[in-house]
Amino acid sequence: MGTSNAIFSSILYCFLLATFSSAGPFISDAVLDSGASTGRALLQVKKACKVDFENKNYTILTSQCKGPAYPPDVCCNAFKQFACPFTDEINDVTTDCSYVMFSYINVYGKYPPGLFSNECKEGVQGLDCTHIK
Ligand SMILES: *[C@@H]1O[C@H](CO)[C@@H](O)[C@H](O)[C@H]1NC(C)=O
């Protein structure tokens, strides 16, 4: 009986974890990691992103988050302002959206690799987009 309870708890835990990670206005850490790693995403076959990240306006990000200091509070906030409207798309690991988005962010902003995954750390759910307009 103890065993089946443990199994049930694990299943419940996984379910809750899955629910949390897919729900709500958060940008998961996995998304940020995809910005840090350059090759890994290409090894998997992903659906092409439906968001046209090539032609987005990156000014809100690049005008605020600047080197050489790249202050984390400024940069993470600016990143959220840019990325939060696309949480559904970039959290969807079956697409290459997060990879494509970070590619263009790094092109337009000339940011060091992994800048946002290194600087932006919030809760276990990732970056909170709740209060971002
Ligand atoms: C991009 O957004 C900024 C404000 O965030 C605005 O001033 C600028 O005109 C926009 N550029 C284009 C091409 O829409």
mmCIF file of C-alpha atoms and ligand atoms in Angstrom:
data_model
loop_
_atom_site.group_PDB
_atom_site.id
_atom_site.type_symbol
_atom_site.label_atom_id
_atom_site.label_comp_id
_atom_site.label_asym_id
_atom_site.label_seq_id
_atom_site.Cartn_x
_atom_site.Cartn_y
_atom_site.Cartn_z
ATOM 1 C CA MET A 1 0.000 0.000 0.000
ATOM 2 C CA GLY A 2 2.845 2.338 0.810
ATOM 3 C CA THR A 3 4.315 1.628 -2.592
ATOM 4 C CA SER A 4 1.187 2.421 -4.518
ATOM 5 C CA ASN A 5 0.811 5.627 -2.556
ATOM 6 C CA ALA A 6 4.338 6.575 -3.495
ATOM 7 C CA ILE A 7 3.637 5.802 -7.135
ATOM 8 C CA PHE A 8 0.451 7.782 -7.027
ATOM 9 C CA SER A 9 2.258 10.712 -5.452
ATOM 10 C CA SER A 10 4.908 10.615 -8.145
ATOM 11 C CA ILE A 11 2.314 10.565 -10.867
ATOM 12 C CA LEU A 12 0.487 13.433 -9.250
ATOM 13 C CA TYR A 13 3.723 15.333 -8.847
ATOM 14 C CA CYS A 14 4.622 14.863 -12.497
ATOM 15 C CA PHE A 15 1.168 15.903 -13.520
ATOM 16 C CA LEU A 16 1.355 19.077 -11.460
ATOM 17 C CA LEU A 17 4.825 19.815 -12.723
ATOM 18 C CA ALA A 18 3.680 19.374 -16.310
ATOM 19 C CA THR A 19 0.672 21.544 -15.656
ATOM 20 C CA PHE A 20 2.738 24.279 -14.127
ATOM 21 C CA SER A 21 5.362 24.248 -16.803
ATOM 22 C CA SER A 22 2.870 24.465 -19.619
ATOM 23 C CA ALA A 23 0.400 26.849 -18.041
ATOM 24 C CA GLY A 24 0.507 30.466 -17.230
ATOM 25 C CA PRO A 25 2.488 33.440 -18.304
ATOM 26 C CA PHE A 26 5.963 32.157 -17.629
ATOM 27 C CA ILE A 27 9.028 31.715 -19.745
ATOM 28 C CA SER A 28 10.575 28.409 -18.757
ATOM 29 C CA ASP A 29 14.240 27.968 -17.943
ATOM 30 C CA ALA A 30 14.460 25.500 -20.808
ATOM 31 C CA VAL A 31 13.650 28.366 -23.124
ATOM 32 C CA LEU A 32 16.463 30.446 -21.711
ATOM 33 C CA ASP A 33 18.805 27.483 -22.001
ATOM 34 C CA SER A 34 17.973 27.182 -25.657
ATOM 35 C CA GLY A 35 19.365 30.666 -26.008
ATOM 36 C CA ALA A 36 22.581 29.589 -24.372
ATOM 37 C CA SER A 37 23.227 26.445 -26.371
ATOM 38 C CA THR A 38 23.956 27.001 -29.999
ATOM 39 C CA GLY A 39 23.816 23.556 -31.548
ATOM 40 C CA ARG A 40 21.666 21.276 -29.485
ATOM 41 C CA ALA A 41 18.303 22.485 -30.754
ATOM 42 C CA LEU A 42 19.333 21.707 -34.313
ATOM 43 C CA LEU A 43 19.901 18.054 -33.508
ATOM 44 C CA GLN A 44 16.217 17.559 -32.985
ATOM 45 C CA VAL A 45 13.618 17.910 -35.670
ATOM 46 C CA LYS A 46 11.385 20.797 -34.742
ATOM 47 C CA LYS A 47 8.403 22.402 -36.342
ATOM 48 C CA ALA A 48 9.125 25.759 -37.887
ATOM 49 C CA CYS A 49 8.086 28.648 -35.703
ATOM 50 C CA LYS A 50 4.965 30.454 -36.825
ATOM 51 C CA VAL A 51 6.069 33.737 -35.289
ATOM 52 C CA ASP A 52 8.057 35.886 -37.674
ATOM 53 C CA PHE A 53 10.889 36.706 -35.292
ATOM 54 C CA GLU A 54 13.021 38.015 -38.108
ATOM 55 C CA ASN A 55 10.779 41.031 -38.517
ATOM 56 C CA LYS A 56 9.931 41.816 -34.921
ATOM 57 C CA ASN A 57 10.845 45.140 -33.383
ATOM 58 C CA TYR A 58 13.766 44.499 -31.030
ATOM 59 C CA THR A 59 14.126 48.148 -30.035
ATOM 60 C CA ILE A 60 12.408 47.630 -26.693
ATOM 61 C CA LEU A 61 15.163 45.169 -25.824
ATOM 62 C CA THR A 62 18.220 46.602 -27.547
ATOM 63 C CA SER A 63 17.581 50.184 -26.446
ATOM 64 C CA GLN A 64 17.568 49.179 -22.780
ATOM 65 C CA CYS A 65 19.895 46.222 -22.432
ATOM 66 C CA LYS A 66 23.348 47.372 -23.420
ATOM 67 C CA GLY A 67 26.956 46.407 -22.903
ATOM 68 C CA PRO A 68 29.507 46.375 -21.569
ATOM 69 C CA ALA A 69 27.687 45.977 -18.250
ATOM 70 C CA TYR A 70 24.360 44.451 -19.380
ATOM 71 C CA PRO A 71 22.780 45.154 -15.962
ATOM 72 C CA PRO A 72 20.722 42.041 -15.124
ATOM 73 C CA ASP A 73 17.671 43.855 -13.789
ATOM 74 C CA VAL A 74 17.450 46.103 -16.836
ATOM 75 C CA CYS A 75 18.221 43.329 -19.306
ATOM 76 C CA CYS A 76 15.833 40.779 -17.833
ATOM 77 C CA ASN A 77 13.049 43.275 -17.664
ATOM 78 C CA ALA A 78 13.644 44.346 -21.244
ATOM 79 C CA PHE A 79 13.845 40.715 -22.288
ATOM 80 C CA LYS A 80 10.518 40.008 -20.676
ATOM 81 C CA GLN A 81 8.943 43.010 -22.371
ATOM 82 C CA PHE A 82 10.039 41.620 -25.680
ATOM 83 C CA ALA A 83 9.451 37.907 -25.106
ATOM 84 C CA CYS A 84 6.404 37.714 -22.853
ATOM 85 C CA PRO A 85 3.890 38.268 -25.663
ATOM 86 C CA PHE A 86 5.239 35.037 -27.176
ATOM 87 C CA THR A 87 5.266 32.752 -24.122
ATOM 88 C CA ASP A 88 2.972 30.166 -25.706
ATOM 89 C CA GLU A 89 5.115 29.905 -28.784
ATOM 90 C CA ILE A 90 8.563 29.928 -27.207
ATOM 91 C CA ASN A 91 7.586 27.517 -24.425
ATOM 92 C CA ASP A 92 6.445 25.004 -27.041
ATOM 93 C CA VAL A 93 9.461 22.729 -27.298
ATOM 94 C CA THR A 94 8.091 21.021 -30.403
ATOM 95 C CA THR A 95 8.857 24.174 -32.356
ATOM 96 C CA ASP A 96 12.111 26.002 -32.923
ATOM 97 C CA CYS A 97 10.604 29.310 -31.728
ATOM 98 C CA SER A 98 12.874 29.852 -28.732
ATOM 99 C CA TYR A 99 15.926 28.983 -30.783
ATOM 100 C CA VAL A 100 14.913 31.319 -33.602
ATOM 101 C CA MET A 101 14.012 34.115 -31.202
ATOM 102 C CA PHE A 102 17.370 33.979 -29.443
ATOM 103 C CA SER A 103 19.177 33.827 -32.750
ATOM 104 C CA TYR A 104 17.667 37.140 -33.775
ATOM 105 C CA ILE A 105 18.020 38.661 -30.315
ATOM 106 C CA ASN A 106 21.719 37.921 -30.472
ATOM 107 C CA VAL A 107 21.977 39.179 -34.040
ATOM 108 C CA TYR A 108 20.188 42.456 -33.377
ATOM 109 C CA GLY A 109 21.577 43.058 -29.911
ATOM 110 C CA LYS A 110 25.031 41.490 -30.422
ATOM 111 C CA TYR A 111 24.650 39.957 -26.991
ATOM 112 C CA PRO A 112 27.163 37.518 -25.529
ATOM 113 C CA PRO A 113 26.001 33.883 -25.796
ATOM 114 C CA GLY A 114 23.955 32.811 -22.816
ATOM 115 C CA LEU A 115 23.556 36.332 -21.463
ATOM 116 C CA PHE A 116 19.887 35.991 -20.625
ATOM 117 C CA SER A 117 20.068 32.482 -19.201
ATOM 118 C CA ASN A 118 22.947 33.585 -16.974
ATOM 119 C CA GLU A 119 21.364 36.820 -15.835
ATOM 120 C CA CYS A 120 17.677 36.002 -15.694
ATOM 121 C CA LYS A 121 16.803 33.678 -12.873
ATOM 122 C CA GLU A 122 13.526 33.804 -11.017
ATOM 123 C CA GLY A 123 11.384 31.007 -9.598
ATOM 124 C CA VAL A 124 11.256 27.330 -10.549
ATOM 125 C CA GLN A 125 8.611 28.115 -13.140
ATOM 126 C CA GLY A 126 10.926 30.420 -15.007
ATOM 127 C CA LEU A 127 10.469 34.086 -15.722
ATOM 128 C CA ASP A 128 7.222 35.529 -14.514
ATOM 129 C CA CYS A 129 5.348 37.420 -17.198
ATOM 130 C CA THR A 130 2.349 38.196 -15.028
ATOM 131 C CA HIS A 131 2.988 41.885 -14.699
ATOM 132 C CA ILE A 132 4.461 42.487 -18.112
ATOM 133 C CA LYS A 133 2.341 44.370 -20.591
HETATM 134 C C1 LIG B 1 10.127 49.918 -32.670
HETATM 135 O O1 LIG B 1 9.669 50.232 -31.384
HETATM 136 C C2 LIG B 1 10.110 51.500 -30.913
HETATM 137 C C3 LIG B 1 9.591 51.667 -29.503
HETATM 138 O O2 LIG B 1 9.765 50.523 -28.747
HETATM 139 C C4 LIG B 1 9.595 52.593 -31.838
HETATM 140 O O3 LIG B 1 10.072 53.846 -31.390
HETATM 141 C C5 LIG B 1 10.065 52.334 -33.263
HETATM 142 O O4 LIG B 1 9.492 53.278 -34.128
HETATM 143 C C6 LIG B 1 9.672 50.938 -33.695
HETATM 144 N N1 LIG B 1 10.264 50.662 -35.002
HETATM 145 C C7 LIG B 1 9.573 50.131 -35.995
HETATM 146 C C8 LIG B 1 10.317 49.871 -37.261
HETATM 147 O O5 LIG B 1 8.391 49.841 -35.881
#
